[in-house]
């Protein structure tokens, strides 16, 4: 069943490849049906999931794959993977709907939809893989479609952005695969993630630090953390709307998910040594991203920098290595996916109507397209972490968790981080409200005074309502996600906690 | 002492015998066929290759695993069979690629196929050679026809230069190598690799003369596999030679060199890893880095692929560098990595060259800019080319990725800090390489057609078949690498 959730999209892509390019309606219908079918499979996974046992892997499949290197086709999901898997499926459906009449130049819906479906297979597979090599293959599978999506359908500077995205990520991946192989040889000749979690702790401390370093590079570039973030603003700005949405909503999570699924549970000792540095980079990212936002003139670029800041909060939560922090991080991932995905949709629609995203040329959206203006306002408030909306539950607990990091981490350091991160939320309010003010309020600029600006189209309604509902519902009932993740997060941090007890025990003697 | 004729296993020699017979038939048929029926020759050659595959399969299925002849100088084991099959397969694909090229281009046809088969015969013999003299004879058999093939476009100055350069440097390399071999023979009193191997650990250890001999032999083969700094002939030769020949040289001829190195290093010189370990390490790091960096600046696709194939040779040298470290702990995985890489490299590189030939049929140009907008008028070719290029770059889930994984596995398995450093160099290099591979993809998908001519490309059937075979291998191995991994697991040579 989980296998179907992963490979349905790629089967759909093969189907699309057989349909002639001219039959656009049919192509779109097939893509929609396939993504919807995948989402239905996802929903049945959601309803069949045993929430009382969210900490253990469910729907597992374990087959031989490459015997020579003892790599297996091992998939399964727990409470951390599940919300992200569903997020990825839902976002893909919404993206297909949104693109219905909006295929960016040079059009060609066939190729665009094929790429989108391959992308979905990569994303779903990454969240389900329980074998390092399998994880890596899926992790990399998203690269090529995204490269082409940015490079072919992107903005004026698309080629530069596409190759920058590709090279940065591949550099991280190359070090990551070396680390995976090192784990294989040091961790008992297996790539199986659950097995490695049992055996990884036995690796010598110095080796652990090095391996963690390689993993860190791979995941941190994907997140992206400061100072590896520079590909992100370019990629987001140049990507077509749907590309930006998928990039922000799902691809960035592959990095943070990697930390939670692989790096921390397998190498808890190294994670502890690295945590203060990860925390430091995370808070630098929060402040730097926020300041970067204030300096932007392009709406999409601003949202891209806000992503850097938001992912900073997620990473801060992860760096605390506590249940509380990582729960907040997973929530933050989902919330950021919904909110920032939404913001990129709006930016794309604005670009389409006005032909520009320059903040200085926009204004008075509320007068010309009031519905879109209010939705932008709603998302801006959600993004700045207004209580009652989803953004709050990602941000606030992450900050709070830094007050009391895992045993053995310096409380002082993390409390400083906490203070800095709290200042970051003020900045976030600053830049988001500033953006809202420039775009939605004020009067219409003379050049667009007589332009006919259409308010929401039907595909936009259908694509956006689920996200908006999600933002609101998860804001009011955060427990919907926390009750999935909590048990699974405890399993992740159990390795770290065990270390803490040993250290505490040793200190007591 | 009366001469006792060596007992020959004709079953084991059947592939070589069939090849010899076929190339004689091709040569004879060429005499009696008039110009309008020369196309038969390529069919005869192709059927010959298929016929030679039959005994290889029957040998692989037979119960005798190792058939050794002439006191261990000529051995047919699983390693030899896999590589013989690889060479015949490569020969078959190159035939498919050259049929229309040679026919349309007003070249001598009969001789072309004759020389191609002769060179293949040398390679097939090389796979079984476990003796210095046999190795040398095989090497010359595979090289000399290749020198001539490189100059097949005889009215083209670049092709003449290609042939001459290749010939002069090739002969120089042979001379250096032969001198090294004579020193080895002088010291050990034998030419059989297994016997040499026994002495390497014993009385040949720490002998400066033996050290010198090993260095000479490796340098000779470094020319063959175009390792930096012995690569200078490769780009010019590759650019000037007819494109199918370039494909043949960059895959089959190079693989021939690596096969010889595998046998020399793992059977003959294994005890002296203090000599060849560091040497291969430096060669590998230089070859990867220089090949990739120069490839970045190329504007001609064949030259770019030439430098890319130099860089690829660098990756293949990595397992050699670490095979002996840590007391030979990683020798098995190093051996596997090399063989797997050779198999995968053959498919993806041949595929890329097949596309170059197909595209050149329309554009008549080798400039990278002439690939602009290929996707608009030949989407199939553009997608296939991306598959081959990204496989060369090592992006999963394509075959090239697994080849790299095997290299990295060997590196980590050896476990020394030098090995890991070499692995990091390889990792950084695969990122550099991606830049130029993806620049072709960029041209094809993201740039406009340079001259606005969007008439579709008509690809002849043999070329389509060649593309089909190579693409199928790249994709199937990419998704289910288990199919290939078994072939690489032939540790029979590993001490």
CSV table of N, CA and C in Angstrom, one decimal, chain A residues 431-506:
chain,number,residue,atom,x,y,z
A,431,UNK,N,8.8,42.4,8.7
A,431,UNK,CA,8.8,42.3,7.2
A,431,UNK,C,7.5,41.8,6.6
A,432,UNK,N,6.8,41.0,7.3
A,432,UNK,CA,5.6,40.5,6.7
A,432,UNK,C,4.5,41.6,6.6
A,433,UNK,N,4.4,42.4,7.7
A,433,UNK,CA,3.5,43.4,7.7
A,433,UNK,C,3.9,44.5,6.6
A,434,UNK,N,5.2,44.7,6.5
A,434,UNK,CA,5.7,45.7,5.5
A,434,UNK,C,5.3,45.2,4.1
A,435,UNK,N,5.4,43.9,3.9
A,435,UNK,CA,5.1,43.4,2.6
A,435,UNK,C,3.6,43.6,2.3
A,436,UNK,N,2.8,43.2,3.4
A,436,UNK,CA,1.4,43.3,3.2
A,436,UNK,C,0.9,44.7,2.9
A,437,UNK,N,1.6,45.6,3.6
A,437,UNK,CA,1.2,47.0,3.5
A,437,UNK,C,1.5,47.5,2.1
A,438,UNK,N,2.7,47.1,1.6
A,438,UNK,CA,3.1,47.6,0.2
A,438,UNK,C,2.2,47.0,-0.9
A,439,UNK,N,1.8,45.7,-0.7
A,439,UNK,CA,1.1,45.0,-1.7
A,439,UNK,C,-0.4,45.2,-1.7
A,440,UNK,N,-0.9,45.1,-0.5
A,440,UNK,CA,-2.4,45.1,-0.3
A,440,UNK,C,-3.0,46.4,0.0
A,441,UNK,N,-2.3,47.2,0.8
A,441,UNK,CA,-2.9,48.4,1.2
A,441,UNK,C,-2.5,49.6,0.3
A,442,UNK,N,-2.9,50.8,0.7
A,442,UNK,CA,-2.5,51.9,-0.1
A,442,UNK,C,-3.4,52.0,-1.4
A,443,UNK,N,-2.9,52.8,-2.3
A,443,UNK,CA,-3.7,53.0,-3.5
A,443,UNK,C,-3.0,52.3,-4.7
A,444,UNK,N,-3.8,52.0,-5.7
A,444,UNK,CA,-3.3,51.4,-6.9
A,444,UNK,C,-2.3,52.3,-7.6
A,445,UNK,N,-1.2,51.8,-8.0
A,445,UNK,CA,-0.2,52.6,-8.7
A,445,UNK,C,-0.7,53.0,-10.0
A,446,UNK,N,-0.3,54.2,-10.5
A,446,UNK,CA,-0.9,54.7,-11.7
A,446,UNK,C,-0.9,53.8,-12.9
A,447,UNK,N,0.3,53.0,-13.0
A,447,UNK,CA,0.4,52.2,-14.2
A,447,UNK,C,-0.7,51.1,-14.3
A,448,UNK,N,-1.2,50.7,-13.1
A,448,UNK,CA,-2.2,49.6,-13.1
A,448,UNK,C,-3.6,50.1,-12.9
A,449,UNK,N,-3.8,51.5,-12.8
A,449,UNK,CA,-5.1,52.1,-12.5
A,449,UNK,C,-6.2,51.6,-13.4
A,450,UNK,N,-5.9,51.5,-14.6
A,450,UNK,CA,-7.0,51.1,-15.6
A,450,UNK,C,-6.9,49.7,-16.0
A,451,UNK,N,-6.0,48.9,-15.4
A,451,UNK,CA,-5.9,47.5,-15.8
A,451,UNK,C,-7.0,46.8,-15.2
A,452,UNK,N,-7.5,45.8,-15.9
A,452,UNK,CA,-8.6,45.0,-15.3
A,452,UNK,C,-7.9,43.8,-14.6
A,453,UNK,N,-8.1,43.8,-13.3
A,453,UNK,CA,-7.5,42.8,-12.5
A,453,UNK,C,-8.6,41.8,-12.0
A,454,UNK,N,-8.4,40.6,-12.4
A,454,UNK,CA,-9.4,39.6,-12.1
A,454,UNK,C,-9.2,39.1,-10.7
A,455,UNK,N,-10.2,38.9,-9.9
A,455,UNK,CA,-10.0,38.3,-8.6
A,455,UNK,C,-9.9,36.8,-8.8
A,456,UNK,N,-10.0,36.0,-7.8
A,456,UNK,CA,-9.7,34.6,-7.8
A,456,UNK,C,-10.3,33.9,-9.0
A,457,UNK,N,-9.6,33.0,-9.7
A,457,UNK,CA,-10.1,32.1,-10.7
A,457,UNK,C,-10.6,30.9,-10.0
A,458,UNK,N,-11.4,30.1,-10.7
A,458,UNK,CA,-11.8,28.8,-10.1
A,458,UNK,C,-10.7,27.9,-9.6
A,459,UNK,N,-9.7,27.6,-10.5
A,459,UNK,CA,-8.6,26.7,-10.1
A,459,UNK,C,-7.9,27.3,-8.8
A,460,UNK,N,-7.8,28.6,-8.7
A,460,UNK,CA,-7.2,29.2,-7.5
A,460,UNK,C,-8.0,28.9,-6.3
A,461,UNK,N,-9.3,29.0,-6.4
A,461,UNK,CA,-10.2,28.7,-5.3
A,461,UNK,C,-9.9,27.3,-4.8
A,462,UNK,N,-10.0,26.4,-5.8
A,462,UNK,CA,-9.9,24.9,-5.4
A,462,UNK,C,-8.5,24.6,-4.8
A,463,UNK,N,-7.5,25.2,-5.4
A,463,UNK,CA,-6.2,24.9,-4.9
A,463,UNK,C,-5.9,25.6,-3.5
A,464,UNK,N,-6.5,26.7,-3.3
A,464,UNK,CA,-6.1,27.4,-2.1
A,464,UNK,C,-6.9,27.1,-0.8
A,465,UNK,N,-8.2,26.8,-1.1
A,465,UNK,CA,-9.1,26.6,0.1
A,465,UNK,C,-8.5,25.5,1.0
A,466,UNK,N,-8.1,24.4,0.5
A,466,UNK,CA,-7.6,23.3,1.4
A,466,UNK,C,-6.4,23.8,2.3
A,467,UNK,N,-5.5,24.6,1.7
A,467,UNK,CA,-4.4,25.1,2.4
A,467,UNK,C,-4.9,26.1,3.5
A,468,UNK,N,-5.8,27.0,3.1
A,468,UNK,CA,-6.2,28.0,4.1
A,468,UNK,C,-7.0,27.2,5.3
A,469,UNK,N,-7.8,26.3,4.9
A,469,UNK,CA,-8.5,25.5,6.0
A,469,UNK,C,-7.5,24.8,6.9
A,470,UNK,N,-6.4,24.2,6.2
A,470,UNK,CA,-5.4,23.6,7.0
A,470,UNK,C,-4.7,24.5,8.0
A,471,UNK,N,-4.4,25.7,7.5
A,471,UNK,CA,-3.7,26.7,8.4
A,471,UNK,C,-4.6,27.0,9.6
A,472,UNK,N,-5.8,27.1,9.3
A,472,UNK,CA,-6.7,27.5,10.4
A,472,UNK,C,-7.0,26.3,11.4
A,473,UNK,N,-7.2,25.1,10.8
A,473,UNK,CA,-7.6,24.0,11.6
A,473,UNK,C,-6.4,23.6,12.5
A,474,UNK,N,-5.2,23.5,11.9
A,474,UNK,CA,-4.0,23.1,12.7
A,474,UNK,C,-3.7,24.2,13.7
A,475,UNK,N,-4.1,25.5,13.4
A,475,UNK,CA,-3.8,26.5,14.3
A,475,UNK,C,-4.7,26.4,15.6
A,476,UNK,N,-5.9,25.9,15.3
A,476,UNK,CA,-6.8,25.8,16.5
A,476,UNK,C,-6.6,24.4,17.2
A,477,UNK,N,-6.4,23.4,16.4
A,477,UNK,CA,-6.2,22.1,17.0
A,477,UNK,C,-4.8,21.5,16.7
A,478,UNK,N,-3.8,22.1,17.2
A,478,UNK,CA,-2.5,21.6,16.9
A,478,UNK,C,-2.3,20.2,17.3
A,479,UNK,N,-3.2,19.7,18.2
A,479,UNK,CA,-3.0,18.3,18.7
A,479,UNK,C,-3.2,17.3,17.5
A,480,UNK,N,-3.9,17.7,16.5
A,480,UNK,CA,-4.1,16.9,15.3
A,480,UNK,C,-2.7,16.4,14.8
A,481,UNK,N,-1.7,17.2,14.9
A,481,UNK,CA,-0.4,16.8,14.4
A,481,UNK,C,0.5,16.3,15.6
A,482,UNK,N,0.4,17.0,16.7
A,482,UNK,CA,1.2,16.6,17.8
A,482,UNK,C,0.9,15.1,18.2
A,483,UNK,N,-0.3,14.7,18.1
A,483,UNK,CA,-0.6,13.4,18.6
A,483,UNK,C,0.0,12.3,17.7
A,484,UNK,N,0.2,12.7,16.4
A,484,UNK,CA,0.9,11.8,15.5
A,484,UNK,C,2.4,11.7,15.8
A,485,UNK,N,3.0,12.9,16.0
A,485,UNK,CA,4.4,13.0,16.1
A,485,UNK,C,5.0,12.6,17.4
A,486,UNK,N,4.2,12.8,18.5
A,486,UNK,CA,4.9,12.8,19.8
A,486,UNK,C,5.6,11.5,20.1
A,487,UNK,N,4.9,10.4,19.9
A,487,UNK,CA,5.5,9.1,20.2
A,487,UNK,C,6.7,8.8,19.3
A,488,UNK,N,6.6,9.2,18.1
A,488,UNK,CA,7.7,8.9,17.1
A,488,UNK,C,8.9,9.8,17.5
A,489,UNK,N,8.6,11.0,18.0
A,489,UNK,CA,9.8,11.9,18.4
A,489,UNK,C,10.5,11.3,19.6
A,490,UNK,N,9.7,10.8,20.5
A,490,UNK,CA,10.3,10.2,21.7
A,490,UNK,C,11.3,9.1,21.3
A,491,UNK,N,10.9,8.3,20.3
A,491,UNK,CA,11.8,7.3,19.8
A,491,UNK,C,13.0,7.9,19.2
A,492,UNK,N,12.9,9.0,18.6
A,492,UNK,CA,14.1,9.6,18.0
A,492,UNK,C,15.1,10.1,19.1
A,493,UNK,N,14.5,10.7,20.1
A,493,UNK,CA,15.3,11.3,21.1
A,493,UNK,C,15.8,10.3,22.2
A,494,UNK,N,15.2,9.1,22.1
A,494,UNK,CA,15.6,8.2,23.2
A,494,UNK,C,17.1,7.9,23.3
A,495,UNK,N,17.7,7.9,22.1
A,495,UNK,CA,19.2,7.7,22.0
A,495,UNK,C,19.9,8.8,22.8
A,496,UNK,N,19.5,10.1,22.5
A,496,UNK,CA,20.1,11.2,23.1
A,496,UNK,C,19.8,11.2,24.6
A,497,UNK,N,18.6,10.8,25.0
A,497,UNK,CA,18.3,10.8,26.4
A,497,UNK,C,19.1,9.8,27.2
A,498,UNK,N,19.3,8.6,26.5
A,498,UNK,CA,20.1,7.6,27.1
A,498,UNK,C,21.5,8.1,27.4
A,499,UNK,N,22.0,8.9,26.5
A,499,UNK,CA,23.4,9.4,26.8
A,499,UNK,C,23.3,10.4,28.0
A,500,UNK,N,22.3,11.2,28.0
A,500,UNK,CA,22.2,12.1,29.1
A,500,UNK,C,22.1,11.4,30.4
A,501,UNK,N,21.4,10.3,30.5
A,501,UNK,CA,21.3,9.6,31.8
A,501,UNK,C,22.7,9.1,32.2
A,502,UNK,N,23.4,8.5,31.2
A,502,UNK,CA,24.7,8.0,31.5
A,502,UNK,C,25.6,9.1,32.1
A,503,UNK,N,25.5,10.3,31.3
A,503,UNK,CA,26.4,11.4,31.8
A,503,UNK,C,26.0,11.8,33.2
A,504,UNK,N,24.6,11.9,33.4
A,504,UNK,CA,24.2,12.4,34.7
A,504,UNK,C,24.6,11.4,35.8
A,505,UNK,N,24.4,10.1,35.4
A,505,UNK,CA,24.8,9.0,36.3
A,505,UNK,C,26.2,9.1,36.7
A,506,UNK,N,27.1,9.3,35.7
A,506,UNK,CA,28.5,9.4,35.9
A,506,UNK,C,28.8,10.6,36.8
